[in-house]
Short mmCIF file of C-alpha atoms and ligand atoms in Angstrom, two decimals:
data_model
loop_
_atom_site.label_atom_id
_atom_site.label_comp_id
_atom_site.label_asym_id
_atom_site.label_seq_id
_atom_site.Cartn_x
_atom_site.Cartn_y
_atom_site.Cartn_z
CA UNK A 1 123.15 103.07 93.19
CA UNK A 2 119.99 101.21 92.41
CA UNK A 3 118.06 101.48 88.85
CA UNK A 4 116.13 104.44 88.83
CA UNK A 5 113.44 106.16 86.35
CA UNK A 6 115.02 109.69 85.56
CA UNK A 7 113.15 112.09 83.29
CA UNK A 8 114.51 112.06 79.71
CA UNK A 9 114.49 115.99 78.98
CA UNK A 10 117.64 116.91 79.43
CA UNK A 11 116.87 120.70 81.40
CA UNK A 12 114.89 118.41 83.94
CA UNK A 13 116.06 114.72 84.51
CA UNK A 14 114.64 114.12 88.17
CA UNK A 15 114.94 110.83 89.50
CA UNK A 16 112.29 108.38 90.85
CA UNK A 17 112.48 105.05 92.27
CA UNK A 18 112.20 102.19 90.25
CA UNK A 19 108.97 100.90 91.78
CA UNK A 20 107.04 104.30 90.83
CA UNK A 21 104.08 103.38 88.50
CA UNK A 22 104.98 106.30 86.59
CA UNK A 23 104.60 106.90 82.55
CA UNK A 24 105.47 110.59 82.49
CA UNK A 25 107.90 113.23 84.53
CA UNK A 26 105.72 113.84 87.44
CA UNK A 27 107.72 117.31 87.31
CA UNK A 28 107.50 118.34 83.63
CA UNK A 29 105.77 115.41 82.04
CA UNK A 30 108.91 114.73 79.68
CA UNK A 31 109.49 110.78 79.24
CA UNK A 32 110.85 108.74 81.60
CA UNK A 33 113.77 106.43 80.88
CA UNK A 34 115.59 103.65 83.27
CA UNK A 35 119.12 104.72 84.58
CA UNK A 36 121.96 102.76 86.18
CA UNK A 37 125.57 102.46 87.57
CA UNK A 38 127.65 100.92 85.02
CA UNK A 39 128.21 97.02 85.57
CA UNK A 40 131.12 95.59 87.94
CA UNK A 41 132.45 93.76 84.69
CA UNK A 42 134.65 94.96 82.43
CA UNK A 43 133.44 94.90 78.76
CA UNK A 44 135.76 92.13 78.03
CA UNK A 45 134.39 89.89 80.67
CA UNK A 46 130.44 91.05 79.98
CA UNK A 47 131.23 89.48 76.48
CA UNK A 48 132.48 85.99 77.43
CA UNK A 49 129.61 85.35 79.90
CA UNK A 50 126.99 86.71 77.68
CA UNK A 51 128.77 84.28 75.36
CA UNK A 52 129.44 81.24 77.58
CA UNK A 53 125.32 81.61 78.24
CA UNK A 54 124.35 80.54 74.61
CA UNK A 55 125.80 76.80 75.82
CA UNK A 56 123.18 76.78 79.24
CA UNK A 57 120.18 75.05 79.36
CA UNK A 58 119.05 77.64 82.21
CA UNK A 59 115.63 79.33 80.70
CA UNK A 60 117.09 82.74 81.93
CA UNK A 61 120.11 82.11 79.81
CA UNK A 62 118.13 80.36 77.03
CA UNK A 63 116.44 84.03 76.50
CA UNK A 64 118.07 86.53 74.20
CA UNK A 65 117.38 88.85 76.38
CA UNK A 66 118.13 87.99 79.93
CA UNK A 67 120.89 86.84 78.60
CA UNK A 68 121.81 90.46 78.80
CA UNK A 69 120.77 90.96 81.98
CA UNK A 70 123.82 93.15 83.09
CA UNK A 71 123.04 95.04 80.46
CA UNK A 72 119.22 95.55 81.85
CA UNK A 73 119.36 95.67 85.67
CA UNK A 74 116.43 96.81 86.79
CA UNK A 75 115.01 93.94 88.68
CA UNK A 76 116.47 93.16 92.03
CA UNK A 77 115.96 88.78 91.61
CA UNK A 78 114.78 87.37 88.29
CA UNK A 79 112.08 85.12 90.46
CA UNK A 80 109.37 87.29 88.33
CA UNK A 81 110.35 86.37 85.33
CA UNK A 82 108.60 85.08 82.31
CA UNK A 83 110.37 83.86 79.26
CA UNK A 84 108.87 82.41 75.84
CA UNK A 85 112.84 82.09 75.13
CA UNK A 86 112.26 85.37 73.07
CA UNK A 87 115.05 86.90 70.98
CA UNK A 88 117.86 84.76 69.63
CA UNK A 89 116.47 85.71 66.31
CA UNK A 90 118.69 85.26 63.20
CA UNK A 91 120.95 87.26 61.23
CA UNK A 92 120.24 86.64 57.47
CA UNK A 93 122.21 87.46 54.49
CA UNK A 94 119.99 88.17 51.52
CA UNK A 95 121.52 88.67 48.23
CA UNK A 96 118.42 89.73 45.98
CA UNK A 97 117.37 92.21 48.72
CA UNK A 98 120.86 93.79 48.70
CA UNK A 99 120.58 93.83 44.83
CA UNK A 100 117.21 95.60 44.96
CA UNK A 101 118.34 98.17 47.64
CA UNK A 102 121.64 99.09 45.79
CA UNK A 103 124.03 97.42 48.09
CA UNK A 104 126.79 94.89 47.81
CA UNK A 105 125.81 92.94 50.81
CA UNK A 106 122.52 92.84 53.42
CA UNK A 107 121.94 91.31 56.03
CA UNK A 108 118.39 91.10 57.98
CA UNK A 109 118.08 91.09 61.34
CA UNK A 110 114.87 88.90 61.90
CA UNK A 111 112.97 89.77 64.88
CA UNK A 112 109.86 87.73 63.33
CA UNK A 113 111.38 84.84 64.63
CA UNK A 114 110.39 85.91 68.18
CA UNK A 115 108.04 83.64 70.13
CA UNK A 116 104.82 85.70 69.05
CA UNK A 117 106.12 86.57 65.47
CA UNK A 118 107.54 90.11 66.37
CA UNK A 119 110.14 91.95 68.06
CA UNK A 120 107.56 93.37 70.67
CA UNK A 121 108.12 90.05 72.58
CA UNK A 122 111.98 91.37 73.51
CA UNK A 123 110.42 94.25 75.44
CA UNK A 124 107.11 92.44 76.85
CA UNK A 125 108.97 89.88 79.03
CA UNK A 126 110.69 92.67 80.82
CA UNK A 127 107.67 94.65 81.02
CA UNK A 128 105.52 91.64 82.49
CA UNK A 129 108.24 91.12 85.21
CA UNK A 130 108.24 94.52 86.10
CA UNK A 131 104.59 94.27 86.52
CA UNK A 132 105.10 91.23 88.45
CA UNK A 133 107.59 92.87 90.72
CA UNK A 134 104.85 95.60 91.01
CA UNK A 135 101.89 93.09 92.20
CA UNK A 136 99.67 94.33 89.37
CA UNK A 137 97.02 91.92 88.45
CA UNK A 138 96.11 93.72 85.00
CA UNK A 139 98.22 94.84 82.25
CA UNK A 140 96.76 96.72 78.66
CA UNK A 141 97.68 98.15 75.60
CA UNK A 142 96.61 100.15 72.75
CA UNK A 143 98.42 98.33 69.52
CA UNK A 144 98.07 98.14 65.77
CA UNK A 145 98.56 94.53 66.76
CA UNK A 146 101.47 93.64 67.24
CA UNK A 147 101.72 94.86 70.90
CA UNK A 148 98.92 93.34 71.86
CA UNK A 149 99.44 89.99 70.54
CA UNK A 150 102.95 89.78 72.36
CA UNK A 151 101.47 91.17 75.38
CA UNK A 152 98.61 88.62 75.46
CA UNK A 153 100.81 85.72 74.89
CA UNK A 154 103.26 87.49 78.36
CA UNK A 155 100.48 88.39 80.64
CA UNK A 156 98.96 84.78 80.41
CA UNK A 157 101.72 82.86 80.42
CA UNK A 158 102.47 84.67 83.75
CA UNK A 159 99.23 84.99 84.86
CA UNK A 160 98.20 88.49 84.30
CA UNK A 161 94.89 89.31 83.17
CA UNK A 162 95.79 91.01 79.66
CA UNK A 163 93.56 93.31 78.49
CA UNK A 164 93.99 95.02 74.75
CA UNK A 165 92.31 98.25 73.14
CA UNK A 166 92.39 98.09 69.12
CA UNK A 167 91.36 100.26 66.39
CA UNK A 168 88.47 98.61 65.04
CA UNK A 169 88.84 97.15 61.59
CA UNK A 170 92.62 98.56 61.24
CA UNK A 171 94.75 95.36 62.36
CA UNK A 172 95.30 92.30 60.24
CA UNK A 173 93.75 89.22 61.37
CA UNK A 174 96.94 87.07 62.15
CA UNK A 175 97.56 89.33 64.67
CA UNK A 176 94.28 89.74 66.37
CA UNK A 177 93.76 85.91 65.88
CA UNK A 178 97.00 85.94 68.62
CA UNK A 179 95.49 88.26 71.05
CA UNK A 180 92.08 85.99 71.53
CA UNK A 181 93.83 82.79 71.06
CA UNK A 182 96.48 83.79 74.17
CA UNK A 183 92.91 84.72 76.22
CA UNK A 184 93.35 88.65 76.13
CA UNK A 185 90.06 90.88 76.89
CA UNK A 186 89.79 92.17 73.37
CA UNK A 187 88.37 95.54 72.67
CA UNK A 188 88.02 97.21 69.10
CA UNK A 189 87.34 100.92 69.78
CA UNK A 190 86.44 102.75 67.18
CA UNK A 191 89.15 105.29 66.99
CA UNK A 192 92.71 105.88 65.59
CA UNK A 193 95.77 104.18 67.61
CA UNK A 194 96.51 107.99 68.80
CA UNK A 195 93.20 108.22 70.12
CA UNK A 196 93.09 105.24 71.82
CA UNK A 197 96.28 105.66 73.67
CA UNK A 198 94.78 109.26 75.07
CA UNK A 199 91.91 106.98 76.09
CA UNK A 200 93.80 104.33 77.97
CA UNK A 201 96.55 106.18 79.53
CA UNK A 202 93.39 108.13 81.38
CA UNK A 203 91.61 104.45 81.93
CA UNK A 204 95.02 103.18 83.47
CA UNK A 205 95.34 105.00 86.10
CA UNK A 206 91.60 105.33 87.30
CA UNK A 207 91.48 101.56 87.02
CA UNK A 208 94.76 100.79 88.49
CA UNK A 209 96.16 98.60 85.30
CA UNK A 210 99.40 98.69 84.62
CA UNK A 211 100.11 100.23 80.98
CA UNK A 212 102.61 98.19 78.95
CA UNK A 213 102.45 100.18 75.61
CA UNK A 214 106.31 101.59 74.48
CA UNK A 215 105.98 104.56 76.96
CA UNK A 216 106.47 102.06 79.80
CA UNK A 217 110.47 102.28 80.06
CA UNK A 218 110.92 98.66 80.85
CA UNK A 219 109.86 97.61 77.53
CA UNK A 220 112.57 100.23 76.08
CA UNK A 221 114.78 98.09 77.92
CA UNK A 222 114.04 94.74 77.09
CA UNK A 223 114.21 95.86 73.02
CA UNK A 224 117.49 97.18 73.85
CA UNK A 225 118.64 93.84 73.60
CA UNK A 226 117.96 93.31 70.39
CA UNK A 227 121.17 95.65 69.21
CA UNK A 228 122.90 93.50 71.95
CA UNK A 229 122.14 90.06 70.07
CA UNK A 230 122.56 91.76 66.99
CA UNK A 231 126.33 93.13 67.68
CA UNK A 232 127.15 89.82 69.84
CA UNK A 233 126.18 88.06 66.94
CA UNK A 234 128.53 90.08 64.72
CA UNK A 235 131.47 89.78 67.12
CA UNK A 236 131.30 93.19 68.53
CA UNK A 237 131.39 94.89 65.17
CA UNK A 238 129.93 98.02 64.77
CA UNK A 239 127.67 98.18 61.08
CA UNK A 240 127.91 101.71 59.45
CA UNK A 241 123.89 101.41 59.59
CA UNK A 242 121.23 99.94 61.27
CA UNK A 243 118.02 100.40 59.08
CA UNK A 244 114.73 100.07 61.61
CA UNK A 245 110.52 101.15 60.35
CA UNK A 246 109.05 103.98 63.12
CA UNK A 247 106.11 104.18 63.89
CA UNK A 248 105.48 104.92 67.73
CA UNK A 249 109.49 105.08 68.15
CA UNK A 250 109.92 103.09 70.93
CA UNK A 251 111.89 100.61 68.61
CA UNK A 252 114.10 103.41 68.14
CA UNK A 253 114.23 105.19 70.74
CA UNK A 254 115.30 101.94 72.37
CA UNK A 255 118.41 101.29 69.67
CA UNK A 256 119.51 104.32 70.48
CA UNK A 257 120.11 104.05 74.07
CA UNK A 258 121.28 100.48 73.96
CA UNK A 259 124.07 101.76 71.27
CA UNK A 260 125.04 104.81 73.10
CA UNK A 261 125.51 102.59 76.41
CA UNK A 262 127.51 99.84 74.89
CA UNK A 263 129.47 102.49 73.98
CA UNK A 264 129.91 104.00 77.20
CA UNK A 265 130.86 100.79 78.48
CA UNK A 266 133.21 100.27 76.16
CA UNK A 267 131.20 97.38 74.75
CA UNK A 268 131.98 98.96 70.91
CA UNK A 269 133.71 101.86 69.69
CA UNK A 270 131.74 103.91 67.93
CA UNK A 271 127.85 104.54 67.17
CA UNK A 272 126.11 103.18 63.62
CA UNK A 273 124.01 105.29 62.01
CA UNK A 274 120.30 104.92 62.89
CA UNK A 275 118.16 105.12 59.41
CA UNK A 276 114.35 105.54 60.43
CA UNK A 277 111.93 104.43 57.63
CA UNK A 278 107.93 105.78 57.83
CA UNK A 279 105.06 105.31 55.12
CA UNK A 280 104.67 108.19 53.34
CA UNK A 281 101.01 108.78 54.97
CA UNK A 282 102.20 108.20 58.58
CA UNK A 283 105.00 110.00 58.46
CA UNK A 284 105.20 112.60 61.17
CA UNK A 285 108.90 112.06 62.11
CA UNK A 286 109.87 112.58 58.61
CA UNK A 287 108.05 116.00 58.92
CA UNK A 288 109.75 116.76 62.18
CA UNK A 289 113.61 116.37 60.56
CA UNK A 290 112.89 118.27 57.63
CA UNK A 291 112.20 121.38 59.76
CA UNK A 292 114.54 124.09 60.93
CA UNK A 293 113.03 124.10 64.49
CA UNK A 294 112.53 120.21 66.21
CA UNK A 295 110.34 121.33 69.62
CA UNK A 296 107.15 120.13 68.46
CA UNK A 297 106.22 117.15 66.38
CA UNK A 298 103.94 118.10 63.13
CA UNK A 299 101.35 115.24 64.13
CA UNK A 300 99.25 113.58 61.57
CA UNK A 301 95.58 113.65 62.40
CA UNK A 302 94.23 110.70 60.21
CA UNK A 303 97.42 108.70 59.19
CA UNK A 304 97.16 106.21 55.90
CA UNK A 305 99.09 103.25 55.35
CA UNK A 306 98.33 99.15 54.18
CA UNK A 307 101.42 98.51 56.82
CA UNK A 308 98.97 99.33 59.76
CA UNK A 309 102.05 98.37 62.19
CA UNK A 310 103.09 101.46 61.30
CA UNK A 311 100.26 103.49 61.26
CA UNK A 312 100.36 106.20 63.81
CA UNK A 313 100.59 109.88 63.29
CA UNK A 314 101.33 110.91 66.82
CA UNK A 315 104.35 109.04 68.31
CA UNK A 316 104.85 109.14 71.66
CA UNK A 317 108.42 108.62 72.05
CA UNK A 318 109.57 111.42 69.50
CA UNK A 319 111.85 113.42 71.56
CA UNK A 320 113.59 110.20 72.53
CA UNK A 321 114.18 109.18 68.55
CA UNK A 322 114.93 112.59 67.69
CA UNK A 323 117.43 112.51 70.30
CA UNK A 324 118.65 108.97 69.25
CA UNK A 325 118.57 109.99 65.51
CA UNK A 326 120.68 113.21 66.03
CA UNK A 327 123.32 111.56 68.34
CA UNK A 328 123.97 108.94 65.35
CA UNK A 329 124.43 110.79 62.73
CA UNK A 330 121.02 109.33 61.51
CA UNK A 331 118.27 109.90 58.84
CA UNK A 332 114.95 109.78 58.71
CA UNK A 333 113.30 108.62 55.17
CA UNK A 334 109.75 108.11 53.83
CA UNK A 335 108.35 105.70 50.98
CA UNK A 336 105.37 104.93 49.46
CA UNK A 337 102.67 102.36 49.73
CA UNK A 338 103.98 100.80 46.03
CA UNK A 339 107.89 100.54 47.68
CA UNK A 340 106.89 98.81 50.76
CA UNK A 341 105.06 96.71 49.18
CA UNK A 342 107.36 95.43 45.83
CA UNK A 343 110.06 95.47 48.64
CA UNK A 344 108.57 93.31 50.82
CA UNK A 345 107.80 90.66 47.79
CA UNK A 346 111.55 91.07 47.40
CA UNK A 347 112.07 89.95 50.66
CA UNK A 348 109.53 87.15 50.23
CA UNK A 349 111.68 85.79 47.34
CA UNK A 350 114.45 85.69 49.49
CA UNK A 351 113.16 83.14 51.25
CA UNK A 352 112.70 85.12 54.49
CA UNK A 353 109.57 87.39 54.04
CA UNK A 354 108.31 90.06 56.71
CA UNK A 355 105.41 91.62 57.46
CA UNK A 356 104.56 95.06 55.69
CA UNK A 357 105.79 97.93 58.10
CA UNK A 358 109.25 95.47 58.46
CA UNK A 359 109.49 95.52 54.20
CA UNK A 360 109.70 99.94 54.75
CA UNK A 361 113.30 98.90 55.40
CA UNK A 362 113.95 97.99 52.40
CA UNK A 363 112.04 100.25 50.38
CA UNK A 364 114.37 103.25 52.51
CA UNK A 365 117.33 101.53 52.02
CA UNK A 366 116.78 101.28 47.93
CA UNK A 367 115.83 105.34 48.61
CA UNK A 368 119.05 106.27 50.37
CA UNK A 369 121.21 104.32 48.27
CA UNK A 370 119.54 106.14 45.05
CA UNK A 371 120.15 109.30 47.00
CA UNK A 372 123.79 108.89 47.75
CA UNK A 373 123.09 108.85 51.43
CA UNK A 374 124.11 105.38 51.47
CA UNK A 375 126.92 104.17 50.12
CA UNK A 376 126.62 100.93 48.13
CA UNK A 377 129.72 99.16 49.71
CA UNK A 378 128.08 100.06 53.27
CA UNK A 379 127.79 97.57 56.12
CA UNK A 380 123.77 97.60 56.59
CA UNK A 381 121.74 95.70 59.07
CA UNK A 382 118.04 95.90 58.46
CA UNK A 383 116.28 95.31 60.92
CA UNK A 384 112.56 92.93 60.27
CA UNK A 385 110.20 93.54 63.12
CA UNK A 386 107.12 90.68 62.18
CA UNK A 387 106.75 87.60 60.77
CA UNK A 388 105.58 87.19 57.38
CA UNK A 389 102.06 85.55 58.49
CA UNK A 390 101.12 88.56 60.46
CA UNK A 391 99.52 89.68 57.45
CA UNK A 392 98.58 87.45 54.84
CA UNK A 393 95.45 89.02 53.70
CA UNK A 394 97.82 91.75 52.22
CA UNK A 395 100.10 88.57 50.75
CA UNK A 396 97.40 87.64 48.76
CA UNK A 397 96.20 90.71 47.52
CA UNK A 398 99.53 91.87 46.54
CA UNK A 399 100.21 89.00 44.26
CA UNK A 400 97.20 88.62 42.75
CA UNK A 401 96.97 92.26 41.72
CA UNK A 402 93.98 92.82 44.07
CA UNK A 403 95.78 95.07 46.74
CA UNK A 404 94.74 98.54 47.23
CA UNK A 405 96.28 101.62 48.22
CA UNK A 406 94.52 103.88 51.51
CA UNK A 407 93.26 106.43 48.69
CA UNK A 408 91.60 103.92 46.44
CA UNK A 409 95.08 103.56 43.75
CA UNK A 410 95.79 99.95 42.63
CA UNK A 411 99.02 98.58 44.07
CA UNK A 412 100.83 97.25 41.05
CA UNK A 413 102.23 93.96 41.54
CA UNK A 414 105.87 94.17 40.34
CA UNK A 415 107.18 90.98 41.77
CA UNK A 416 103.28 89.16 41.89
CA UNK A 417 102.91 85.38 42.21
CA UNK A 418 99.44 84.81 41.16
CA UNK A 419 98.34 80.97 41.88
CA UNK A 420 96.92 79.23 38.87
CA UNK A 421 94.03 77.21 38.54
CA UNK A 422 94.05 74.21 36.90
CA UNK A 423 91.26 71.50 36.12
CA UNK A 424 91.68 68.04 37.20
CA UNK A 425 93.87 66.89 34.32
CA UNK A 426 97.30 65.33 34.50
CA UNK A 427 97.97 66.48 30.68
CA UNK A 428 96.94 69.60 31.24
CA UNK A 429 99.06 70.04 34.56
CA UNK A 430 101.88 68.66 33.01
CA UNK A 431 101.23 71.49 30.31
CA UNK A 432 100.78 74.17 32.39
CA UNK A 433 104.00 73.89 34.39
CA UNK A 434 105.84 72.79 31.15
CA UNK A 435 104.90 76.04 30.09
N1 F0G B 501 107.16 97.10 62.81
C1 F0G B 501 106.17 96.38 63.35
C2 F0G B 501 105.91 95.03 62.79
C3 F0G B 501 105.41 96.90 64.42
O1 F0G B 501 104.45 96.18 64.95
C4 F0G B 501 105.69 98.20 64.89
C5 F0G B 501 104.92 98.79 65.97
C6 F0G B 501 106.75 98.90 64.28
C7 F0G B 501 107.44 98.33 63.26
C8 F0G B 501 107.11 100.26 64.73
O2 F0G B 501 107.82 100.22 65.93
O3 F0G B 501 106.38 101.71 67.27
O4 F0G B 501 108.63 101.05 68.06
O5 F0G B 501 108.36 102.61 66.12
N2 F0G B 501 103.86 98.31 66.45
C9 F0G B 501 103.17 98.82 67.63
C10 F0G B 501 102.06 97.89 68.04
C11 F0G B 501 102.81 100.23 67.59
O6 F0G B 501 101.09 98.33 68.67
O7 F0G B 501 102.16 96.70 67.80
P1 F0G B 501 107.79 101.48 66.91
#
C-alpha cells in the first residue's frame, strides 16, 4: 500500500490519496494524519542504516530528518527535496537546570540548533517537498513567528514564493527579521494567531496556496523525527519523560505518533510519558484535561503570554494531543509568566539558553517535580524548541528588571544580569570588577 491521508477520528478514518490538497476530513472534517505499511526492514536493520548514514556526505543523509526517511515515506523519489541539513540538533546535559527543576539529571534536547533557530525547520522541509511534489507555486502561514521564519527560509531556498500572515505587533523581532531577510511576502494582520488562521485557511483555498501551518500532516511528519534523533541518539532508550511547551500542538501531536510507531515497529519497547507545558494565560489544553468530559476544547478568546510562541488559545491539533497525551500516560501542566521566565535565565546560565515558550519546560518540570508527579531520580528529556536570539528584546528586559508581565505586573528578575556602566577609567574598571 502507498502513503495515504486517513482521517484521525477514530469513528471515521476514511482514506484519501496522498496527493489530495486536503487540511480537513472531507467526510467529517476531523484531522487528517499520513498512514503507511510498516517498512520492509526489520527494526534491527532500520537502526544500523539510520546509523551508518551519520558517516555520508550525501545531503539526504546529512539531514536529521531524511535520514529517517523509512520512517516518513510519503514521497515516492526524494528529487523534490530541500534540505538546510535541519535536525541533528544536540542532546545537552545541564546540571543547574536539573538542580532548579528538582531532578538528579537533565538533559535538553536542542531543537534551536536547527538551520532557522527552531524546531519548525524538521517539519518545513517535508512540507516544502510535498508542495513540490504537488506543483504549487505558493506556500503561507499564519505563525507567532517561528513558522514563518522556517517556512521563508524552505520556500526560497526551493523556490516557492512564501507568503506569511502575522499578528501585528505580537512576534519578536529576531524572528520577523528571518521572514523578510529569507524574501517572504510579509503581512501583519491585525488579529490574534486564531483569527488569522480562520482567515487564511478560507484565503488558501480561493487562492490556490498551499497551507503549510501544523494542520498540514506532512509537517507532523517531518517533526516526528525529532523523537527519532532524539532516541537514536540515546541508543534506543526509552526516557520515562519527554517534557515539550504546546501551543498549537502540532509539536505534540507529532511526538506522539512518532513514539507510538516506533513502538509498533518494534523500534522501542515501551512509550515515555508526554508532559505538555502551556503559559498560564494561553492555556486551553490545560483547561481541557482538568475536565470530566474532553469533546470540546474550552478555547481562550484573547490569550496572554511574553512567550508569544506560545500564544494561542485555540489549538488546532487538540484532539490529536489529547489523544497523544492519554495514550502516554501524560500530563498536561501550566506556569506562570515569572516561572518561564527565571527558568529560562536558568537555562541561559547553563550555557545553552532558549527562547521563552522553550524555558515553559523547565518551569513544568520544577512544577511536577514539586508536585510528586515527577520523580526526582526520573530520566527527563526536555525538549528546547528556539534559539536563544529569537527573542532578545525579552533578554534584555528580563535582566535588567525592565520586563513586564501581559497585565501590567513587573517580572522580577531572580537570576538578572544587569550590564554595568563604567566611565572610561582603567582604575575605576579595575575597581569595579575587583568588586
Ligand atoms: N515553542 C516554540 C519556540 C514555538 O515556536 C512553538 C510554536 C511552540 C513551542 C509550540 O509548538 O504549536 O507545535 O504546540 N510556534 C508556532 C509558530 C505556532 O507559528 O511558529 P506547537
Amino acid at each position: 500500500m502507498p502513503a495515504e491521508l486517513v482521517c484521525f477520528e477514530e469513528k471515521c478514518r476514511a482514506r484519501f490519496p496522498i496527493t489530495e490538497v486536503i487540511y480537513n476530513c472531507p467526510r467529517c472534517g476531523g484531522l487528517l494524519e499520513a498512514g503507511y505499511e510498516p517498512p520492509e526492514q526489520s527494526a534491527l536493520m532500520l537502526k544500523r542504516i539510520w546509523r551508518e548514514r551519520r558517516t555520508s556526505n550525501a545531503p539526504l543523509d546529512q539531514s536529521g530528518v531524511w535520514r529517517y526517511r523509512e520512517f516518513i515515506p510519503f514521497l515516492p523519489s526524494y528529487n523534490c527535496v530541500v534540505t538546510l541539513r535541519e535536525g541533528n540538533t544536540p542532546m545537552l546535559e545541564a546540571r543547574q537546570a536539573a538542580q532548579y527543576g528538582g531532578l538528579d539529571k537533565l538533559v535538553f534536547k536542542h531543537q534551536g540548533f536547527n538551520p532557522t533557530g527552531s524546531f519548525k525547520d524538521n517539519g518545513m522541509t517535508c512540507g516544502t517537498a510535498q508542495a513540490l511534489r504537488l506543483g504549487m507555486t505558493r506556500v503561507a502561514c499564519v505563525s507567532t513567528g517561528n513558522t514563518s521564519a522556517s517556512m521563508a527560509a524552505y520556500a526560497s531556498a526551493a523556490g516557492l514564493q512564501p507568503i506569511i500572515f502575522i499578528p501585528h505587533g505580537n512576534i519578536s523581532y529576531g524572528k520577523l527579521a528571518q521572514a523578510l531577510e529569507y524574501g517572504a511576502r510579509t503581512l501583519q494582520v491585525e488579529a490574534n494567531f486564531d483569527q488569522i488562521l480562520a482567515l487564511v485557511r478560507q484565503l488558501a483555498e480561493r487562492l490556490g496556496i498551499y497551507l503549510l501551518n501544523s494542520i498540514n500532516p506532512f509537517r507532523i511528519e517531518g517533526q516526528k523525527t525529532i523523537m527519532t534523533e532524539m532516541l537514536d541518539q540515546r541508543d534506543w532508550r526509552v526516557p520515562d519523560w519527554v517534557v515539550l511547551p504546546g501551543g498549537n500542538l502540532g509539536n505534540t501531536s507529532a511526538f506522539g505518533k512518532a513514539l507510538r510507531e516506533m513502538k509498533e515497529l518494534g523500534l522501542i519497547d515501551r512509550l515515555p510519558r508526554l508532559a505538555v507545558i502551556q503559559a498560564e494565560g494561553a492555556a486551553p489544553f490545560y483547561k481541557l484535561m482538568q475536565q470530566k468530559r474532553r469533546s470540546k476544547l474550552p478555547t481562550v478568546q484573547h490569550p496572554q503570554t511574553l512567550a508569544t510562541a506560545i500564544k494561542i488559545g485555540d489549538p488546532v491539533s487538540w484532539p490529536k494531543a489529547l489523544h497523544e497525551v492519554t495514550a502516554s500516560g501524560g500530563i498536561v501542566e501550566k506556569v506562570s509568566e515569572q516561572e518561564i521566565a527565571d527558568a529560562k535565565a536558568v537555562i541561559g546560565r547553563c550555557g545553552i539558553g532558549c527562547e521563552p515558550a522553550s524555558a515553559a519546560t523547565l518551569a513544568g518540570i520544577r512544577k511536577l517535580t514539586q508536585a510528586g508527579v515527577i520523580d526526582s531520580g526520573a530520566d527527563v528529556v526536555a525538549v528546547l524548541t528556539g534559539n536563544v536570539l529569537k527573542d532578545p528584546d525579552y533578554i534584555y528586559r528580563y535582566h535588567t528588571g525592565a520586563l513586564e508581565a501581559p497585565d501590567g505586573s513587573r517580572i522580577r528578575s531572580n537570576f538578572g544580569n544587569a550590564p554595568t556602566v563604567v566611565p572610561n577609567d582603567a582604575n575605576e574598571i579595575a575597581r569595579v570588577i575587583g568588586s
